[in-house]
CSV table of C-alpha atoms and ligand atoms in Angstrom, one decimal:
chain,number,residue,atom,x,y,z
A,1,MET,CA,12.0,16.6,70.7
A,2,LYS,CA,9.0,19.0,72.4
A,3,ILE,CA,6.1,17.2,73.9
A,4,LEU,CA,2.8,19.1,74.8
A,5,ASN,CA,1.7,17.3,77.9
A,6,VAL,CA,-2.1,17.6,78.4
A,7,VAL,CA,-3.8,17.3,82.6
A,8,GLY,CA,-7.0,17.7,83.4
A,9,ALA,CA,-9.5,15.6,85.8
A,10,ARG,CA,-8.3,13.6,88.7
A,11,PRO,CA,-7.3,10.5,87.1
A,12,ASN,CA,-4.6,12.1,85.3
A,13,LEU,CA,-2.9,13.7,87.7
A,14,MET,CA,-1.3,9.5,89.4
A,15,LYS,CA,-1.0,9.2,85.2
A,16,ILE,CA,1.3,11.5,83.8
A,17,ALA,CA,3.3,12.0,86.7
A,18,PRO,CA,5.7,9.4,86.4
A,19,LEU,CA,6.0,10.4,82.1
A,20,MET,CA,7.2,13.8,83.3
A,21,GLU,CA,9.4,12.0,85.6
A,22,ALA,CA,10.7,10.5,83.0
A,23,PHE,CA,10.8,13.1,80.5
A,24,ALA,CA,12.9,14.7,82.6
A,25,ALA,CA,15.7,12.1,82.6
A,26,ARG,CA,16.1,12.3,79.0
A,27,ARG,CA,17.9,15.5,77.5
A,28,GLU,CA,16.6,14.7,73.9
A,29,ILE,CA,12.8,15.8,75.4
A,30,SER,CA,11.9,18.3,76.5
A,31,PRO,CA,8.1,18.6,78.2
A,32,LEU,CA,5.6,21.2,78.9
A,33,LEU,CA,2.4,21.2,80.5
A,34,VAL,CA,-0.7,22.0,80.5
A,35,HIS,CA,-3.4,21.9,82.8
A,36,THR,CA,-6.8,22.3,81.3
A,37,GLY,CA,-8.1,23.5,84.8
A,38,GLN,CA,-11.2,20.9,84.4
A,39,HIS,CA,-11.0,19.9,87.8
A,40,TYR,CA,-10.0,22.6,90.6
A,41,ASP,CA,-11.1,21.9,94.2
A,42,GLU,CA,-7.6,22.3,96.3
A,43,ASN,CA,-8.2,18.2,97.0
A,44,MET,CA,-9.0,17.2,93.3
A,45,SER,CA,-5.8,18.6,91.8
A,46,ASP,CA,-3.0,21.0,92.6
A,47,LEU,CA,-3.0,18.9,96.1
A,48,PHE,CA,-2.0,16.0,93.9
A,49,PHE,CA,0.9,17.7,91.7
A,50,ARG,CA,2.2,18.2,95.7
A,51,GLN,CA,2.7,15.3,97.2
A,52,LEU,CA,3.4,13.7,93.1
A,53,GLY,CA,5.9,15.3,92.5
A,54,ILE,CA,4.4,16.8,89.3
A,55,PRO,CA,6.3,20.3,88.0
A,56,GLU,CA,3.9,23.3,88.2
A,57,PRO,CA,1.9,23.0,85.1
A,58,ASP,CA,3.0,25.8,82.2
A,59,LEU,CA,0.0,26.6,81.5
A,60,ASN,CA,-3.4,26.5,83.4
A,61,LEU,CA,-6.4,27.2,80.8
A,62,GLY,CA,-8.9,27.6,83.9
A,63,VAL,CA,-11.6,26.1,81.9
A,64,GLY,CA,-14.0,24.9,84.8
A,65,SER,CA,-17.6,23.0,84.3
A,66,GLY,CA,-20.3,22.7,82.3
A,67,SER,CA,-21.5,20.7,80.0
A,68,HIS,CA,-19.9,18.7,78.2
A,69,ALA,CA,-20.1,20.8,75.0
A,70,VAL,CA,-19.4,23.6,76.9
A,71,GLN,CA,-16.4,22.7,78.3
A,72,THR,CA,-14.7,20.4,75.5
A,73,ALA,CA,-16.0,23.8,73.3
A,74,GLU,CA,-14.1,25.7,76.3
A,75,ILE,CA,-10.8,23.2,76.1
A,76,MET,CA,-10.5,23.5,72.4
A,77,LYS,CA,-11.3,27.2,72.2
A,78,ALA,CA,-8.0,27.8,75.2
A,79,PHE,CA,-6.1,24.8,73.8
A,80,GLU,CA,-5.8,26.1,70.3
A,81,PRO,CA,-3.7,29.3,70.5
A,82,VAL,CA,-1.3,27.5,73.1
A,83,VAL,CA,-0.1,24.6,70.6
A,84,LEU,CA,0.4,27.1,68.3
A,85,GLU,CA,2.1,29.5,70.1
A,86,HIS,CA,4.4,26.2,71.5
A,87,ALA,CA,4.8,24.7,68.1
A,88,PRO,CA,4.9,21.2,70.2
A,89,ASP,CA,6.3,17.9,68.2
A,90,ALA,CA,3.4,16.2,69.8
A,91,VAL,CA,0.8,16.2,72.1
A,92,LEU,CA,0.3,13.9,74.5
A,93,VAL,CA,-3.2,13.2,75.7
A,94,VAL,CA,-4.1,10.7,79.3
A,95,GLY,CA,-7.1,8.7,79.8
A,96,ASP,CA,-10.6,8.9,78.6
A,97,VAL,CA,-12.0,11.8,80.2
A,98,ASN,CA,-13.0,15.7,77.9
A,99,SER,CA,-10.1,17.4,78.5
A,100,THR,CA,-8.2,14.7,76.2
A,101,ILE,CA,-10.5,14.4,73.1
A,102,ALA,CA,-10.7,18.4,73.1
A,103,CYS,CA,-6.6,19.4,73.1
A,104,GLY,CA,-6.2,15.4,71.1
A,105,THR,CA,-8.7,17.2,68.2
A,106,VAL,CA,-7.4,20.7,69.0
A,107,ALA,CA,-3.9,19.3,68.0
A,108,VAL,CA,-4.7,16.8,65.1
A,109,LYS,CA,-6.2,19.6,63.3
A,110,LEU,CA,-3.7,21.5,64.0
A,111,GLY,CA,-1.0,18.1,62.2
A,112,ILE,CA,0.5,18.1,65.5
A,113,PRO,CA,0.9,13.8,66.1
A,114,LEU,CA,-0.9,12.7,69.1
A,115,VAL,CA,0.5,10.3,71.3
A,116,HIS,CA,-2.4,9.0,73.9
A,117,VAL,CA,-1.8,7.2,76.7
A,118,GLU,CA,-3.9,4.6,78.5
A,119,ALA,CA,-5.5,3.9,74.5
A,120,GLY,CA,-7.4,0.5,73.2
A,121,LEU,CA,-9.9,0.3,76.3
A,122,ARG,CA,-13.7,-0.3,75.7
A,123,SER,CA,-16.9,-0.7,77.8
A,124,PHE,CA,-18.3,-1.0,75.1
A,125,ASP,CA,-20.9,0.9,76.5
A,126,ARG,CA,-21.5,4.4,74.5
A,127,SER,CA,-24.1,5.5,77.4
A,128,MET,CA,-20.3,6.6,79.4
A,129,PRO,CA,-19.1,10.1,78.6
A,130,GLU,CA,-15.7,8.2,78.3
A,131,GLU,CA,-16.4,5.8,75.9
A,132,ILE,CA,-17.1,8.4,73.5
A,133,ASN,CA,-14.0,9.9,74.8
A,134,ARG,CA,-12.2,6.4,73.9
A,135,ILE,CA,-13.0,6.0,70.5
A,136,ILE,CA,-12.8,9.7,69.1
A,137,THR,CA,-8.9,10.0,70.7
A,138,ASP,CA,-8.1,6.7,69.7
A,139,ALA,CA,-9.2,7.4,66.0
A,140,ILE,CA,-7.1,9.8,65.8
A,141,SER,CA,-3.5,9.4,67.2
A,142,ASP,CA,-0.8,8.1,65.9
A,143,VAL,CA,1.0,6.7,69.2
A,144,LEU,CA,-1.3,4.1,71.5
A,145,PHE,CA,0.1,3.1,74.6
A,146,CYS,CA,-1.6,0.3,76.1
A,147,THR,CA,-2.0,-1.2,79.5
A,148,GLU,CA,-3.6,-4.2,78.9
A,149,LYS,CA,-3.8,-7.1,75.9
A,150,SER,CA,-7.9,-6.4,75.6
A,151,GLY,CA,-6.9,-2.6,73.9
A,152,VAL,CA,-5.0,-3.8,72.1
A,153,GLU,CA,-7.0,-6.1,70.4
A,154,ASN,CA,-9.8,-3.5,70.6
A,155,LEU,CA,-7.7,-1.5,68.3
A,156,LEU,CA,-6.8,-3.9,65.8
A,157,ALA,CA,-10.7,-4.1,65.7
A,158,GLU,CA,-11.4,-1.0,64.9
A,159,GLY,CA,-8.8,-1.0,62.0
A,160,VAL,CA,-5.6,1.5,63.7
A,161,ALA,CA,-2.1,0.2,61.7
A,162,LYS,CA,-0.4,-2.2,64.3
A,163,GLU,CA,2.9,-0.2,64.1
A,164,LYS,CA,1.1,2.5,66.1
A,165,ILE,CA,0.3,0.0,69.0
A,166,HIS,CA,2.0,-0.3,71.9
A,167,LEU,CA,1.7,-2.9,75.1
A,168,VAL,CA,3.3,-1.1,78.0
A,169,GLY,CA,2.3,-2.0,80.8
A,170,ASN,CA,0.1,0.7,83.2
A,171,VAL,CA,1.5,4.4,84.7
A,172,MET,CA,-1.1,4.1,87.1
A,173,ILE,CA,0.8,1.8,88.7
A,174,ASP,CA,4.2,3.3,88.5
A,175,THR,CA,2.8,6.1,90.2
A,176,LEU,CA,1.4,3.2,93.5
A,177,MET,CA,4.6,1.1,93.0
A,178,ARG,CA,6.9,4.9,93.8
A,179,HIS,CA,4.1,5.8,97.4
A,180,ARG,CA,3.1,2.7,98.5
A,181,GLU,CA,6.3,3.7,100.9
A,182,LYS,CA,5.5,7.1,102.0
A,183,ALA,CA,1.2,5.8,101.9
A,184,ASP,CA,1.9,3.6,104.7
A,185,ALA,CA,3.8,6.7,106.2
A,186,SER,CA,-0.3,8.4,106.2
A,187,ARG,CA,-1.8,8.5,109.9
A,188,VAL,CA,-5.0,8.4,108.9
A,189,LEU,CA,-6.1,5.0,110.0
A,190,GLU,CA,-6.3,6.8,113.5
A,191,ASN,CA,-7.4,10.2,112.2
A,192,LEU,CA,-10.6,8.5,110.9
A,193,GLU,CA,-9.9,5.5,113.9
A,194,LEU,CA,-10.3,2.9,111.3
A,195,GLU,CA,-9.3,-0.9,112.1
A,196,GLU,CA,-6.6,-2.8,109.7
A,197,GLY,CA,-8.9,-5.0,108.1
A,198,ARG,CA,-12.4,-3.7,110.0
A,199,TYR,CA,-13.9,-1.5,107.0
A,200,ALA,CA,-14.3,-0.8,103.7
A,201,VAL,CA,-14.0,2.5,101.4
A,202,LEU,CA,-16.4,3.6,98.9
A,203,THR,CA,-16.1,5.7,95.8
A,204,LEU,CA,-19.2,6.7,93.6
A,205,HIS,CA,-19.1,9.4,91.0
A,206,ARG,CA,-20.0,8.1,87.5
A,207,PRO,CA,-22.9,9.7,86.1
A,208,ALA,CA,-25.1,6.5,85.8
A,209,ASN,CA,-24.7,5.9,89.0
A,210,VAL,CA,-25.4,9.1,90.7
A,211,ASP,CA,-27.4,11.5,88.9
A,212,ARG,CA,-30.3,9.8,88.9
A,213,ARG,CA,-32.0,9.6,92.2
A,214,GLU,CA,-34.1,5.7,91.9
A,215,LEU,CA,-30.9,4.3,90.9
A,216,LEU,CA,-28.7,6.3,93.8
A,217,GLY,CA,-31.2,6.0,96.1
A,218,PRO,CA,-31.0,2.3,96.5
A,219,LEU,CA,-27.4,2.2,96.0
A,220,VAL,CA,-27.5,4.1,99.7
A,221,ASP,CA,-29.7,1.7,101.0
A,222,ALA,CA,-27.2,-0.9,100.8
A,223,PHE,CA,-24.3,0.6,101.9
A,224,GLU,CA,-27.1,1.5,104.6
A,225,VAL,CA,-27.2,-3.0,105.1
A,226,ILE,CA,-22.6,-2.8,104.7
A,227,GLN,CA,-22.7,-0.5,107.0
A,228,ARG,CA,-24.1,-1.9,109.8
A,229,ASP,CA,-21.6,-5.1,109.0
A,230,LEU,CA,-18.0,-3.2,109.1
A,231,PRO,CA,-17.6,0.3,108.9
A,232,VAL,CA,-17.5,2.2,106.1
A,233,VAL,CA,-15.2,5.1,104.4
A,234,PHE,CA,-16.6,7.3,101.5
A,235,PRO,CA,-14.6,10.1,100.3
A,236,ALA,CA,-17.0,12.1,97.9
A,237,HIS,CA,-16.5,13.0,94.9
A,238,PRO,CA,-17.9,16.6,94.7
A,239,ARG,CA,-20.6,15.3,92.3
A,240,THR,CA,-22.0,13.4,94.4
A,241,ARG,CA,-21.8,15.2,97.3
A,242,ALA,CA,-24.3,17.6,94.8
A,243,ARG,CA,-26.3,15.0,94.3
A,244,LEU,CA,-27.0,13.4,97.7
A,245,GLN,CA,-27.9,17.0,98.4
A,246,GLU,CA,-30.0,17.9,95.6
A,247,PHE,CA,-32.0,14.3,96.1
A,248,GLY,CA,-32.5,14.9,100.0
A,249,LEU,CA,-30.2,11.6,101.0
A,250,ALA,CA,-27.9,13.7,102.5
A,251,GLU,CA,-29.9,13.6,105.7
A,252,ARG,CA,-30.8,10.3,106.0
A,253,ILE,CA,-26.6,9.4,105.3
A,254,ALA,CA,-25.5,11.4,108.5
A,255,GLY,CA,-28.1,9.5,110.6
A,256,LEU,CA,-26.3,6.2,109.3
A,257,PRO,CA,-24.3,6.1,112.3
A,258,ASP,CA,-20.8,3.6,110.3
A,259,PHE,CA,-20.9,5.8,107.2
A,260,ARG,CA,-19.2,8.0,106.5
A,261,VAL,CA,-18.8,10.5,104.0
A,262,LEU,CA,-15.2,12.4,103.7
A,263,ASP,CA,-14.6,15.4,101.4
A,264,PRO,CA,-11.9,13.3,98.8
A,265,VAL,CA,-8.9,12.6,100.4
A,266,GLY,CA,-5.2,13.2,98.8
A,267,TYR,CA,-3.8,10.4,96.7
A,268,LEU,CA,-1.0,9.2,100.2
A,269,ASP,CA,-4.3,8.7,102.3
A,270,PHE,CA,-6.1,7.7,100.3
A,271,LEU,CA,-3.9,4.4,99.0
A,272,LYS,CA,-3.0,4.3,102.8
A,273,LEU,CA,-7.2,3.5,102.7
A,274,MET,CA,-7.0,0.9,99.8
A,275,THR,CA,-3.7,-1.1,100.8
A,276,SER,CA,-5.5,-2.4,104.9
A,277,ALA,CA,-9.7,-1.8,103.4
A,278,LYS,CA,-11.2,-5.1,104.0
A,279,LEU,CA,-12.8,-4.5,100.0
A,280,VAL,CA,-13.4,-1.8,98.2
A,281,LEU,CA,-16.5,-1.2,96.2
A,282,THR,CA,-16.2,1.5,93.5
A,283,ASP,CA,-17.1,3.1,89.9
A,284,SER,CA,-13.8,4.3,89.6
A,285,GLY,CA,-12.0,3.3,86.2
A,286,GLY,CA,-8.7,3.4,88.3
A,287,ILE,CA,-9.7,2.0,92.0
A,288,GLN,CA,-10.5,-1.1,90.5
A,289,GLU,CA,-6.6,-1.1,88.5
A,290,GLU,CA,-4.9,0.0,91.7
A,291,ALA,CA,-7.2,-2.5,93.9
A,292,THR,CA,-6.0,-5.1,91.3
A,293,ILE,CA,-1.6,-4.4,92.5
A,294,LEU,CA,-3.0,-3.7,96.3
A,295,ALA,CA,-4.8,-7.3,96.5
A,296,VAL,CA,-7.3,-5.6,97.9
A,297,PRO,CA,-11.3,-7.5,96.9
A,298,CYS,CA,-13.1,-4.8,94.4
A,299,LEU,CA,-16.6,-5.1,93.7
A,300,THR,CA,-17.3,-2.3,91.1
A,301,LEU,CA,-20.8,-1.0,91.1
A,302,ARG,CA,-21.4,-1.1,87.5
A,303,GLU,CA,-22.1,-3.3,84.8
A,304,ASN,CA,-19.0,-3.1,82.3
A,305,THR,CA,-16.0,-2.4,83.1
A,306,GLU,CA,-13.1,-1.2,80.2
A,307,ARG,CA,-10.4,-2.6,82.2
A,308,PRO,CA,-11.9,-6.2,81.6
A,309,VAL,CA,-7.7,-7.6,82.9
A,310,THR,CA,-8.5,-7.1,86.8
A,311,ILE,CA,-11.4,-9.8,86.6
A,312,GLU,CA,-9.6,-12.2,84.6
A,313,MET,CA,-6.4,-11.6,87.2
A,314,GLY,CA,-9.0,-12.2,89.8
A,315,GLY,CA,-9.4,-9.0,91.6
A,316,ASN,CA,-12.7,-7.6,90.4
A,317,GLN,CA,-16.1,-8.3,90.4
A,318,LEU,CA,-18.6,-6.2,88.7
A,319,VAL,CA,-22.0,-5.7,90.8
A,320,GLY,CA,-24.0,-3.8,89.3
A,321,ARG,CA,-26.6,-1.2,90.8
A,322,ASP,CA,-28.8,-3.7,92.4
A,323,PRO,CA,-29.4,-4.0,96.0
A,324,GLU,CA,-29.8,-7.5,96.5
A,325,ARG,CA,-26.5,-8.5,93.9
A,326,ILE,CA,-23.9,-6.2,95.9
A,327,LEU,CA,-24.9,-7.0,99.4
A,328,LYS,CA,-24.6,-11.4,97.9
A,329,ALA,CA,-21.0,-10.2,97.0
A,330,TYR,CA,-20.7,-8.2,99.7
A,331,ARG,CA,-21.4,-11.5,102.3
A,332,LYS,CA,-19.2,-13.7,100.5
A,333,VAL,CA,-16.5,-11.2,100.4
A,334,ALA,CA,-16.8,-10.5,104.4
A,335,SER,CA,-16.6,-13.7,104.7
A,336,GLY,CA,-13.0,-14.4,103.2
A,337,ASP,CA,-13.6,-16.1,100.1
A,338,VAL,CA,-11.8,-14.5,97.5
A,339,PRO,CA,-9.0,-15.1,95.4
A,340,ARG,CA,-5.6,-13.2,96.3
A,341,PRO,CA,-5.8,-11.9,92.1
A,342,GLN,CA,-2.5,-12.4,90.1
A,343,VAL,CA,-0.6,-8.8,88.5
A,344,PRO,CA,-1.2,-8.6,84.8
A,345,PRO,CA,1.7,-9.1,82.9
A,346,LEU,CA,3.3,-5.0,82.2
A,347,TRP,CA,1.7,-3.6,85.4
A,348,ASP,CA,5.3,-3.5,86.6
A,349,GLY,CA,6.2,-0.1,87.7
A,350,LYS,CA,8.1,0.5,84.1
A,351,ALA,CA,5.7,0.9,82.0
A,352,ALA,CA,6.6,5.4,82.5
A,353,GLY,CA,9.7,4.5,81.0
A,354,ARG,CA,9.1,2.2,78.1
A,355,ILE,CA,6.7,4.5,76.8
A,356,VAL,CA,9.4,7.8,76.5
A,357,GLU,CA,11.6,4.8,75.1
A,358,ILE,CA,9.6,4.3,72.4
A,359,LEU,CA,9.2,7.7,72.1
A,360,SER,CA,12.0,8.7,71.5
A,361,ARG,CA,12.3,6.8,68.4
A,362,ALA,CA,8.7,7.4,67.2
A,363,LEU,CA,9.1,10.6,67.1
B,1,UD1,C1,-13.7,13.6,85.2
B,1,UD1,C2,-14.7,12.6,84.6
B,1,UD1,C3,-14.2,11.3,84.1
B,1,UD1,C4,-13.0,10.9,85.7
B,1,UD1,C5,-13.9,11.5,86.8
B,1,UD1,C6,-12.5,11.3,87.2
B,1,UD1,C7,-15.2,13.7,82.2
B,1,UD1,C8,-16.2,13.4,81.0
B,1,UD1,N1,-15.4,12.6,82.9
B,1,UD1,O1,-15.6,13.5,85.8
B,1,UD1,O2,-14.3,10.3,83.7
B,1,UD1,O3,-13.5,9.3,86.3
B,1,UD1,O4,-13.1,13.4,86.2
B,1,UD1,O5,-13.0,11.6,89.1
B,1,UD1,O6,-14.4,14.1,81.5
B,1,UD1,N2,-16.7,19.6,90.7
B,1,UD1,C9,-16.0,20.6,91.5
B,1,UD1,N3,-14.7,20.9,91.3
B,1,UD1,C10,-13.8,20.2,91.1
B,1,UD1,C11,-14.1,19.7,89.6
B,1,UD1,C12,-15.3,19.0,89.7
B,1,UD1,O7,-17.2,20.6,91.9
B,1,UD1,O8,-12.9,20.5,91.0
B,1,UD1,C13,-17.8,19.5,90.6
B,1,UD1,C14,-18.7,20.2,89.8
B,1,UD1,O9,-19.9,20.8,89.8
B,1,UD1,C15,-19.0,19.4,88.3
B,1,UD1,C16,-19.2,18.0,88.6
B,1,UD1,O10,-18.7,18.2,90.2
B,1,UD1,O11,-20.5,20.1,87.5
B,1,UD1,C17,-18.4,17.1,87.6
B,1,UD1,O12,-17.3,17.1,86.9
B,1,UD1,P1,-16.4,16.8,85.7
B,1,UD1,O13,-14.8,17.3,85.7
B,1,UD1,O14,-17.5,17.7,84.5
B,1,UD1,O15,-17.0,15.7,85.3
B,1,UD1,P2,-16.7,14.7,86.7
B,1,UD1,O16,-18.1,13.7,87.4
B,1,UD1,O17,-15.5,15.0,87.6
B,2,UDP,N1,-8.6,9.4,94.4
B,2,UDP,C1,-7.8,9.6,95.9
B,2,UDP,N2,-8.7,10.0,96.2
B,2,UDP,C2,-10.2,10.6,96.1
B,2,UDP,C3,-9.9,8.9,95.5
B,2,UDP,C4,-9.2,8.7,94.8
B,2,UDP,O1,-6.7,10.2,95.2
B,2,UDP,O2,-11.0,10.3,97.4
B,2,UDP,C5,-7.9,8.0,94.0
B,2,UDP,C6,-7.5,6.3,92.9
B,2,UDP,O3,-6.3,6.1,94.3
B,2,UDP,C7,-6.8,6.6,92.1
B,2,UDP,C8,-7.6,8.0,91.3
B,2,UDP,O4,-8.2,8.7,92.0
B,2,UDP,O5,-5.5,7.2,91.9
B,2,UDP,C9,-9.1,7.4,90.8
B,2,UDP,O6,-9.8,8.8,90.0
B,2,UDP,P1,-11.2,9.0,90.0
B,2,UDP,O7,-11.2,8.1,90.4
B,2,UDP,O8,-12.1,9.9,90.3
B,2,UDP,O9,-11.0,9.3,88.2
B,2,UDP,P2,-11.5,7.1,87.0
B,2,UDP,O10,-10.3,6.5,87.2
B,2,UDP,O11,-12.7,6.9,87.6
B,2,UDP,O12,-11.3,8.6,85.5
């Protein structure tokens, strides 16, 4: 059984790693790995292959950046001949990025069964590019693996047949659990002269937050206040780095003594940074989940989340984009007024094993 697996962007790599490992242990499955090249910087892609032990992709489509239409179309054009050449029994896509929808669409139009890992998540915010990718990918998938109950409910409400849906847990948490020990050995705190529990980690890259000056500016105001109280470490996504420059905010930030803007860091350093932080500020999807498992309080700089279980479990709060609201939530968390989150059902490090077992039977 030949399964063609797709990755493109950074968060796809943590999701594919445990699946590739689980496939390798099954004689009946022969996995292929295709990288679309959506992300291409060393510290947005190759570094994660090495750290997470992901096999070299069999193919890199080298598509790179572009507008949504251009990027999606280029991926589709480059992926179609690959599917035709390899004639896989299934194509497996993860997450909600442009590579997910582009390759998913190509597969089903060639009559190849489509498997979606991390199906059913919904922010109910269609201005978010990922929400469109999620809805379309799920609508055309044949086997849908969900991380949380809300995903199953959303799919059923959209009319997806019950037999196609499987609640299996979270492959991103598989990766986290496999790498905690290695991350513990990271020297990142010493290198950055940070004290355990005495700093905040920030990530920010959603277009809704960073692509407009009138929204990014007030966010920086809030970070300026926080860094007076607690050092803020900010591994900046390349999109965000470019916007800070473009909006003339980079200089202001450079003048803030305890606001440390870094290039994106590798998985092990980032895991160590999160584990030892007082709190996490983020608009990332995956980081909300990781913070929940690490029991590090997470303030999500968005008005909605497609991962409601992280809120139900008590570790994550939506704090939006208004500086006053962010600072109020920050003060509460900084004072230690936070519950210890519970672990969402099935987030036990064994999701990839369940997926491979089900695929073995289903295909
Ligand atoms: C993409 C995903 C988003 C995901 C994020 C993870 C879509 C629609 N968005 O957003 O869901 O949360 O990845 O990080 O698929 N760039 C570089 N080097 C790189 C990659 C990107 O410099 O290696 C810069 C380019 O200027 C590019 C911009 O970042 O135009 C945005 O990259 P893109 O992949 O289009 O979207 P992300 O914002 O990364
Ligand atoms: N991450 C990382 N280095 C960084 C920032 C994030 O290794 O500098 C990891 C993080 O631990 C998580 C994943 O990248 O596993 C999240 O990716 P991202 O926030 O880019 O995407 P999203 O989850 O929002 O789609």
